[in-house]
XYZ file of N, CA and C in Angstrom:
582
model
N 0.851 -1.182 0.000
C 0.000 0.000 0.000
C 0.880 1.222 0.000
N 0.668 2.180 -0.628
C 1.341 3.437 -1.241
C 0.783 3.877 -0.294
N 2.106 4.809 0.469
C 1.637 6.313 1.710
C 2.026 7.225 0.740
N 2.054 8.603 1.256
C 2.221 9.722 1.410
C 3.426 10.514 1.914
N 4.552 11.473 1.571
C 5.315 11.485 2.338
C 4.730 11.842 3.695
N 3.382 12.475 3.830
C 3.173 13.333 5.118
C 2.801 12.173 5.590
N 2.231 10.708 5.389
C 1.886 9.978 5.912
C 2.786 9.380 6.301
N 4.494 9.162 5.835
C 5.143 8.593 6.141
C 6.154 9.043 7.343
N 5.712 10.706 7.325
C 6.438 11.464 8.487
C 5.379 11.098 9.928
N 4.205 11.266 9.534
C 3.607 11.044 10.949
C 3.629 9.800 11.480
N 4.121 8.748 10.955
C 4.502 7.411 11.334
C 5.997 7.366 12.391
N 6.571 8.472 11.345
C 7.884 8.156 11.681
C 7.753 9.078 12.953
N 7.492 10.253 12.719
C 7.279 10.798 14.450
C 6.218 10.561 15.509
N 5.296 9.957 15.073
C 4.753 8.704 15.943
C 5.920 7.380 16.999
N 6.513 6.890 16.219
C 7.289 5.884 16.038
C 8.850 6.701 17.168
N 9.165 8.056 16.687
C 10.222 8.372 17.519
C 9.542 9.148 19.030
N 8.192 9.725 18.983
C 7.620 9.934 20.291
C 7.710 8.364 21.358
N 6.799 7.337 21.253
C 6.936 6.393 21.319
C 8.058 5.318 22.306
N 8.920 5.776 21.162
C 10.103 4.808 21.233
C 11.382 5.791 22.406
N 11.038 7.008 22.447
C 11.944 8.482 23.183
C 11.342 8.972 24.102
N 10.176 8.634 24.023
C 9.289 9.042 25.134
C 9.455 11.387 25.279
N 9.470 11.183 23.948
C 9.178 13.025 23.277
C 8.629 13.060 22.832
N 7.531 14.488 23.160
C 6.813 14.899 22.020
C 7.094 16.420 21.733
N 7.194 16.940 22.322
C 7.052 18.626 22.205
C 8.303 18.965 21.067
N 9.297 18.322 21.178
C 10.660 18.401 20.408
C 10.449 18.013 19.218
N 9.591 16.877 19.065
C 9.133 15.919 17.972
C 8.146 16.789 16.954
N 7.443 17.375 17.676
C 6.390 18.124 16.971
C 6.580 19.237 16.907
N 7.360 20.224 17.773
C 8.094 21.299 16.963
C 9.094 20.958 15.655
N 10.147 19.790 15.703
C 10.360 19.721 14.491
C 9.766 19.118 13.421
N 8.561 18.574 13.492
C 7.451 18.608 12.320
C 7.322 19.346 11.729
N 6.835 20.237 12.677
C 5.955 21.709 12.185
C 6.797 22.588 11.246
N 8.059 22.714 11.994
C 8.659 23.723 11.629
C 9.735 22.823 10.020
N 9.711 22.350 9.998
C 10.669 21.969 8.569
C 9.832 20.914 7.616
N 10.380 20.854 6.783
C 9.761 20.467 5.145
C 10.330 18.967 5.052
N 10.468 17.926 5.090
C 11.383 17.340 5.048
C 11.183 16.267 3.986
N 12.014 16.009 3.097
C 11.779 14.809 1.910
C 12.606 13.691 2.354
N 12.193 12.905 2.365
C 12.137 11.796 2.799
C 12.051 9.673 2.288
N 12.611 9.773 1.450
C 12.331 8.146 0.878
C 13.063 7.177 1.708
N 12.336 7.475 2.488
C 12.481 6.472 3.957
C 12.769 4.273 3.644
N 12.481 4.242 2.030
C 12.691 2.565 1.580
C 14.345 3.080 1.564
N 14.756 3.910 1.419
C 16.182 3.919 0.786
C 17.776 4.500 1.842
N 17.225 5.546 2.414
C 17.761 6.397 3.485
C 18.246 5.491 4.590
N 19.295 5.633 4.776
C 19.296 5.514 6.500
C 18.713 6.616 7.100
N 18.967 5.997 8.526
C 18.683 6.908 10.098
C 19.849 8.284 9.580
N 21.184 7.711 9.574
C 22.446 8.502 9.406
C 22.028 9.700 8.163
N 21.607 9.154 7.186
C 21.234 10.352 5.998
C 20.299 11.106 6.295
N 19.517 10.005 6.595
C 18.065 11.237 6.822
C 18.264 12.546 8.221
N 19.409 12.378 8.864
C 19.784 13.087 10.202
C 20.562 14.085 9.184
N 21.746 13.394 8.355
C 22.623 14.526 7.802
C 21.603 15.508 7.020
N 20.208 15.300 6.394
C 19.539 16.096 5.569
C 18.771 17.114 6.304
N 18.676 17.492 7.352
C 18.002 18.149 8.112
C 18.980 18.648 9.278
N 18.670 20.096 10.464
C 19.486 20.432 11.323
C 18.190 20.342 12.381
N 18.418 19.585 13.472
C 17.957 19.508 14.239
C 18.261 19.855 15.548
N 17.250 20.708 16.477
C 18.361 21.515 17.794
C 18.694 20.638 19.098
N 17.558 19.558 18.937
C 18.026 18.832 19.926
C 18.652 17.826 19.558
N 20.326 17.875 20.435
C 21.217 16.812 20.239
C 20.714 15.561 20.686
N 20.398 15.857 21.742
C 20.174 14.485 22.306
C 18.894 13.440 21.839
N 18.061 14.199 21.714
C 16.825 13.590 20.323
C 17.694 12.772 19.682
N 18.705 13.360 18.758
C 18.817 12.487 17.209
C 20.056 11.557 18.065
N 20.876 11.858 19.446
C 21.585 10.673 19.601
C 20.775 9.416 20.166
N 19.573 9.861 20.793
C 18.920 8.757 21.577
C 17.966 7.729 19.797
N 17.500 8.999 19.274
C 16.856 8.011 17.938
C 17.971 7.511 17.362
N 19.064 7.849 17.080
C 20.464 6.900 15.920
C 20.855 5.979 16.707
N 20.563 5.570 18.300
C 20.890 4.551 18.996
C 19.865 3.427 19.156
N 18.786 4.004 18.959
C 17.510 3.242 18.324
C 17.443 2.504 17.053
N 17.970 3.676 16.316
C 17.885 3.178 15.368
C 18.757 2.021 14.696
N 20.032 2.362 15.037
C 21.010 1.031 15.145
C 21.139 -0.108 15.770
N 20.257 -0.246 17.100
C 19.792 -1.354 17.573
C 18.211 -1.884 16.884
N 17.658 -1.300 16.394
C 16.444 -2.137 15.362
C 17.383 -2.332 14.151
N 18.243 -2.008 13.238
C 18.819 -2.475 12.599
C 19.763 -3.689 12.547
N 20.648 -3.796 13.570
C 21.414 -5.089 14.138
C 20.542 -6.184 14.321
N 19.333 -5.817 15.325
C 18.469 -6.855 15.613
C 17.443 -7.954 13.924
N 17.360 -7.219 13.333
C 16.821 -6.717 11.598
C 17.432 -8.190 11.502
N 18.895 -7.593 10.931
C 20.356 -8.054 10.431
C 20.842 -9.240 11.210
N 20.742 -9.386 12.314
C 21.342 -10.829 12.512
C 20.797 -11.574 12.385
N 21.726 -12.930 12.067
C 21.116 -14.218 11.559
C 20.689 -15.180 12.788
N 19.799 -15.476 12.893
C 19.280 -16.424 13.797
C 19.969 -18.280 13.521
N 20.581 -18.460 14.709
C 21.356 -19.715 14.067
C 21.379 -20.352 15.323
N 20.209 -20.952 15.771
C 19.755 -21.537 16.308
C 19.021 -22.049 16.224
N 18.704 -23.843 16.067
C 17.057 -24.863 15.832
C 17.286 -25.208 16.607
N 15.944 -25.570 16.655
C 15.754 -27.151 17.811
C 16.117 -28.425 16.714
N 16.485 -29.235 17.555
C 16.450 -30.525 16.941
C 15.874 -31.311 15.891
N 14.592 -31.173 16.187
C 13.822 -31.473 15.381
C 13.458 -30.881 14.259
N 14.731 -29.823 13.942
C 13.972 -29.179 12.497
C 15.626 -29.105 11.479
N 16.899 -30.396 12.513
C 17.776 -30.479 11.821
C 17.989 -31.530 11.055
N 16.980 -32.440 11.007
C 17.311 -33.408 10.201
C 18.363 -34.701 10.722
N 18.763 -35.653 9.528
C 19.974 -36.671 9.280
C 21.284 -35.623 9.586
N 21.344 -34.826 8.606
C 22.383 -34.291 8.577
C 22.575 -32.677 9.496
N 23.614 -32.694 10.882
C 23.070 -31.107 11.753
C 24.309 -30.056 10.797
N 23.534 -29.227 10.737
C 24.381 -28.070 9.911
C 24.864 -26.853 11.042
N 25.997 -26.488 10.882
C 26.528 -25.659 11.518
C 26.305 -24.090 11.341
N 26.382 -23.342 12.273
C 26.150 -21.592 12.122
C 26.888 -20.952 10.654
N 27.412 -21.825 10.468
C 28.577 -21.581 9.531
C 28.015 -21.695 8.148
N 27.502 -22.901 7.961
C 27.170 -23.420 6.730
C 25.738 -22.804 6.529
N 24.923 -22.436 8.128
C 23.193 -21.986 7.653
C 23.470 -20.221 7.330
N 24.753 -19.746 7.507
C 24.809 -18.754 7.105
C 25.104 -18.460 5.839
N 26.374 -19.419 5.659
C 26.188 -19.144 3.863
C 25.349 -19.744 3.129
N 24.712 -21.044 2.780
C 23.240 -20.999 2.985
C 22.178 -19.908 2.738
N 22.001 -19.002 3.538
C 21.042 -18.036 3.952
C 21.510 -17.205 2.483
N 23.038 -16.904 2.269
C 23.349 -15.803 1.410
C 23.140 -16.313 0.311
N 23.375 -17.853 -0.022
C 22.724 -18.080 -1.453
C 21.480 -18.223 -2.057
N 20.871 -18.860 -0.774
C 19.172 -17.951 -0.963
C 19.158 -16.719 -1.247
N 19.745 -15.608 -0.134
C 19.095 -14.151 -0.812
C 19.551 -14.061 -1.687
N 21.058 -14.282 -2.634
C 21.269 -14.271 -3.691
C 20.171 -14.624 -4.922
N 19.826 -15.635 -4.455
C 18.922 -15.794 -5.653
C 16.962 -15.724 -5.466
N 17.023 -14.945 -4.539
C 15.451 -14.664 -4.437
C 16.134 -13.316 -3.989
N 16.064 -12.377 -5.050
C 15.912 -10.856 -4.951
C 14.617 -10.356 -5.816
N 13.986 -11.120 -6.616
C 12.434 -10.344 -7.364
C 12.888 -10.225 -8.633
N 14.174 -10.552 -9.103
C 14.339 -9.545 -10.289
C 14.951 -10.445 -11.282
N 14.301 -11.564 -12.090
C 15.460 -12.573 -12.547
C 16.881 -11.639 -12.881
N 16.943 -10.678 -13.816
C 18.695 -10.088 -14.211
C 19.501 -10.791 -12.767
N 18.791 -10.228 -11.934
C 19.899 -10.445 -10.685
C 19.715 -11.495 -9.591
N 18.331 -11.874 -9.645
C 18.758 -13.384 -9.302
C 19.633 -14.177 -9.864
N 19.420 -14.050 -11.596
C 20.915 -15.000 -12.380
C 22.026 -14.718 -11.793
N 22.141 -13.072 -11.762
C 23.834 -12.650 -11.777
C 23.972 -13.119 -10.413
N 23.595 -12.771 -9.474
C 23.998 -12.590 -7.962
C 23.499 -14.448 -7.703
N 22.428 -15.011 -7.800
C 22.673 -16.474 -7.876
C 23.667 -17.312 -8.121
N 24.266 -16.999 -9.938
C 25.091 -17.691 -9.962
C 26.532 -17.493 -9.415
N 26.797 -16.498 -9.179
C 28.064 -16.060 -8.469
C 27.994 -16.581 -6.554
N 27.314 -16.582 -6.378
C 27.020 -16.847 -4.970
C 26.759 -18.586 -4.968
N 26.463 -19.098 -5.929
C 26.476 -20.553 -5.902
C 27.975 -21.001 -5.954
N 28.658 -20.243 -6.770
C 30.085 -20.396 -7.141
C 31.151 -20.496 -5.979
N 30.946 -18.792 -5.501
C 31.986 -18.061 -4.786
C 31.372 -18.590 -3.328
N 30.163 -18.523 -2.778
C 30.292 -18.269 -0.952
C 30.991 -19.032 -0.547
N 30.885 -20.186 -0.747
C 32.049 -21.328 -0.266
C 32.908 -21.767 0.574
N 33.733 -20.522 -0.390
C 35.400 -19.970 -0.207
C 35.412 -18.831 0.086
N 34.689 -17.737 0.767
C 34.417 -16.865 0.930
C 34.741 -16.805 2.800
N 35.621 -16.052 3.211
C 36.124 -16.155 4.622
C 35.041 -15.021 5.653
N 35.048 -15.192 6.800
C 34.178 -14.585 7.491
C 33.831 -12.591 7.531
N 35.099 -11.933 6.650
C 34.956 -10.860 6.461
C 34.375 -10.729 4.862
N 34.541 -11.823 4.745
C 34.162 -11.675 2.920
C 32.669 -11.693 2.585
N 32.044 -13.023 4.047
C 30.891 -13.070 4.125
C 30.185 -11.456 4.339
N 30.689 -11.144 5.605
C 30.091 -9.368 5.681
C 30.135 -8.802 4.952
N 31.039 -8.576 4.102
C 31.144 -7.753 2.853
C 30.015 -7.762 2.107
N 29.663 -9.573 1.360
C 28.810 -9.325 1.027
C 27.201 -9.697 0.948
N 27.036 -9.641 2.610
C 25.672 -9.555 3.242
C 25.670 -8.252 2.949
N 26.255 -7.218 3.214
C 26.248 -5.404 3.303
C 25.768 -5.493 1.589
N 26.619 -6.034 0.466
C 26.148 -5.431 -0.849
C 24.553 -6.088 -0.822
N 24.346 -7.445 0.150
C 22.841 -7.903 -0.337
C 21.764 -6.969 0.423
N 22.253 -6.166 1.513
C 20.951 -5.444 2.014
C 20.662 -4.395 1.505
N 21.348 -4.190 0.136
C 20.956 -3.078 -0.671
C 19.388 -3.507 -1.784
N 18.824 -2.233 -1.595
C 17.949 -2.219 -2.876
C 18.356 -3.388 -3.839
N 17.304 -4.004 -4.351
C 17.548 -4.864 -6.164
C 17.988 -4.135 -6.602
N 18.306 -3.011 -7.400
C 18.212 -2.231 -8.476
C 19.459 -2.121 -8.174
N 19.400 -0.739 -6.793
C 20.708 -0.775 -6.462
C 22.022 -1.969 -6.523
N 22.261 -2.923 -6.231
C 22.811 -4.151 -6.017
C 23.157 -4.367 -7.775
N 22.224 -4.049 -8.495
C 22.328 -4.191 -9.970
C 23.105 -3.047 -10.692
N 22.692 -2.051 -10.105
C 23.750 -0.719 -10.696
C 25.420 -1.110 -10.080
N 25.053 -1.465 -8.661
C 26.634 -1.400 -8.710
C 27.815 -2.515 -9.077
N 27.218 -3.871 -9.044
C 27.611 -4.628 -9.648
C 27.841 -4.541 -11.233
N 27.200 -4.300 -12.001
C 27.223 -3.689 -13.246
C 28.240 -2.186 -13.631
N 28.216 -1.718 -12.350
C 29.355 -0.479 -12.705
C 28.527 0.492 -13.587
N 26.812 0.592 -13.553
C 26.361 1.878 -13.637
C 26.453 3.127 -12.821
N 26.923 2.735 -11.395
C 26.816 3.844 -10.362
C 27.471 3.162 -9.639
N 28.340 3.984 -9.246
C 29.049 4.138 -7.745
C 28.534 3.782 -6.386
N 28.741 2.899 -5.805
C 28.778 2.052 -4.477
C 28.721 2.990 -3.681
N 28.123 3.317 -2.382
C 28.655 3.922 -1.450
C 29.783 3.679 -0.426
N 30.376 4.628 0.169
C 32.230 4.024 0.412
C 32.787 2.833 1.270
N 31.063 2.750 1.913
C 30.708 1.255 2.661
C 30.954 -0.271 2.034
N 30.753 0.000 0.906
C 30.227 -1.021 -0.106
C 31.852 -1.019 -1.221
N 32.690 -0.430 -1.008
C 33.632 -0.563 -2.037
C 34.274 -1.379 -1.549
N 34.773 -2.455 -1.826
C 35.491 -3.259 -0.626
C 36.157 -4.314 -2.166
N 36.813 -5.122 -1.400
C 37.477 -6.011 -3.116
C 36.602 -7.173 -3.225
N 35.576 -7.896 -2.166
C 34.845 -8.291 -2.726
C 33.944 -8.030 -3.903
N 33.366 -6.454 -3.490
C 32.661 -5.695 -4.786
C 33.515 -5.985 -6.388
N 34.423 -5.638 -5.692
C 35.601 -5.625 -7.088
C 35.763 -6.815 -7.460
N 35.770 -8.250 -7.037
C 35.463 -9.317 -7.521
C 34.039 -9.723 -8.388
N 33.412 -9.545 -7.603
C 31.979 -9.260 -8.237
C 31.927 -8.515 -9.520
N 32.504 -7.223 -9.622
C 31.987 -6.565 -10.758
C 32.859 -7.065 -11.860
N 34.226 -7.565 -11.652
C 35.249 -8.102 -12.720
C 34.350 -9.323 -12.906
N 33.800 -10.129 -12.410
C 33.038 -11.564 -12.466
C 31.872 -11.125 -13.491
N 31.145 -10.368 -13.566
C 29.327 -9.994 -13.648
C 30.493 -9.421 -15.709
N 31.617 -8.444 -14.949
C 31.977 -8.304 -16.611
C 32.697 -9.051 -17.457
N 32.618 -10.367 -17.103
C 33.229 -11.431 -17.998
C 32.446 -12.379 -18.884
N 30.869 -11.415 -18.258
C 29.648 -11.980 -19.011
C 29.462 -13.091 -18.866
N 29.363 -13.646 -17.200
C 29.057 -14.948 -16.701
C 28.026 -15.612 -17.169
N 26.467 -14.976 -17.950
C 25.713 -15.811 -18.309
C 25.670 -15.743 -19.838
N 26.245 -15.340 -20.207
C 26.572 -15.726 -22.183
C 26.380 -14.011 -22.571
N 26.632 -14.319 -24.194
C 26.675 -12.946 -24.772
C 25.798 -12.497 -25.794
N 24.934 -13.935 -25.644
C 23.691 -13.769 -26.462
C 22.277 -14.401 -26.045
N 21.163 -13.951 -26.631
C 19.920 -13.922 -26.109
C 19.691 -16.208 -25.938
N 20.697 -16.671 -26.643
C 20.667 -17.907 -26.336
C 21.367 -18.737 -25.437
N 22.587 -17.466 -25.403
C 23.688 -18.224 -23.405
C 22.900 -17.783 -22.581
N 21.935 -16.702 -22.422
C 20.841 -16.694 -21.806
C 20.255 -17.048 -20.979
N 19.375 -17.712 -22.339
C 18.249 -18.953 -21.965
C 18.761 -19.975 -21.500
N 20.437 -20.734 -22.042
C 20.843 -21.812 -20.982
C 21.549 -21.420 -19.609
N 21.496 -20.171 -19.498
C 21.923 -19.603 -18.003
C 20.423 -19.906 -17.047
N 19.518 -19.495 -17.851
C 18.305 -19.777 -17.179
C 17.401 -20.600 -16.770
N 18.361 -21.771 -17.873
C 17.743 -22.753 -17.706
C 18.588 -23.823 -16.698
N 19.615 -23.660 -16.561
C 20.523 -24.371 -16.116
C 20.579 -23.813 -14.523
N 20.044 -22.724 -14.020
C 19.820 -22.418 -12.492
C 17.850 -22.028 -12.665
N 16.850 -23.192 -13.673
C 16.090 -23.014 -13.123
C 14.990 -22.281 -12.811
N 15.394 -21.252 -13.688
C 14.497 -19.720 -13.443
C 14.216 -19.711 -14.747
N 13.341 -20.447 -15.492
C 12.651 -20.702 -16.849
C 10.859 -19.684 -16.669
């Protein structure tokens, strides 16, 4: 369901009254500023740098909020019960990379389910525990995004430049799934996504 930006501000200062236990601060800075907002895309951190706000302690108590609903978001739960491990028990290790070749390949978008699928079927593997972070960080980006920068339409943010990226984008330009509308179709057919 499509909001509104004004609908999406009174959520959000709903949400920081609430959670800060402020209002008067909250709703003077409503009132008083304009604020644009594409809250699917922004961090806490941007959306703070786009605006001047007088109370310090407001935006340190919300960016500490806000980074603990994010961590909590973001970590991987790697813990079953028994009964949901099967013959074979898999380790924190393996349900994590695991996890990344799923999101790899359920992003919505076949282009980049192929690209980011088949590279992630390839590479996680061998991929060491900073390599993994690396690139969980490029998967919690936007589809699109994730597609521009792998592709080398747009610039990464300075978070995201890392040499994994740079593996990735030398990989994605060696034209991993063919160079014609028929390496394609056996890219597509061969991981499935027909």
């Amino acid at each position: 369901r499509a909001i509104s930006l004004g609908q999406a501000m009174a959520i959000f200062i709903r949400t920081l009254r609430s959670s800060l236990g402020q209002s008067d601060s909250i709703s003077k800075f409503a009132l008083e500023r304009r604020v644009t907002w594409d809250h699917s895309r922004r961090t806490f951190a941007q959306f703070r740098d786009s605006v001047r706000l007088d109370d310090e302690d407001l935006m340190a108590r919300a960016a500490a909020r806000d980074k603990t609903i994010r961590e909590e978001h973001l970590r991987l739960n790697t813990t079953f019960s028994d009964s949901s491990q099967g013959a074979t028990r898999v380790g924190a290790d393996g349900i994590r990379r695991k996890r990344l070749v799923y999101r790899s390949k359920q992003r919505g978008w076949l282009e980049v389910d192929l690209l980011m699928g088949t590279w992630a079927e390839e590479h996680v593997h061998s991929l060491c525990e900073e390599e993994m972070d690396q690139y969980e960080d490029i998967l919690n980006q936007e589809t699109i995004d994730i597609f521009n920068f792998v592709t080398g339409k747009e610039e990464p943010p300075l978070e995201l430049r890392t040499p994994l990226l740079e593996r990735l984008r030398e990989w994605a330009a060696s034209k991993p799934l063919g160079k014609t509308p028929a390496d394609y179709a056996k890219a597509k057919e061969k991981a499935n996504m027909t």
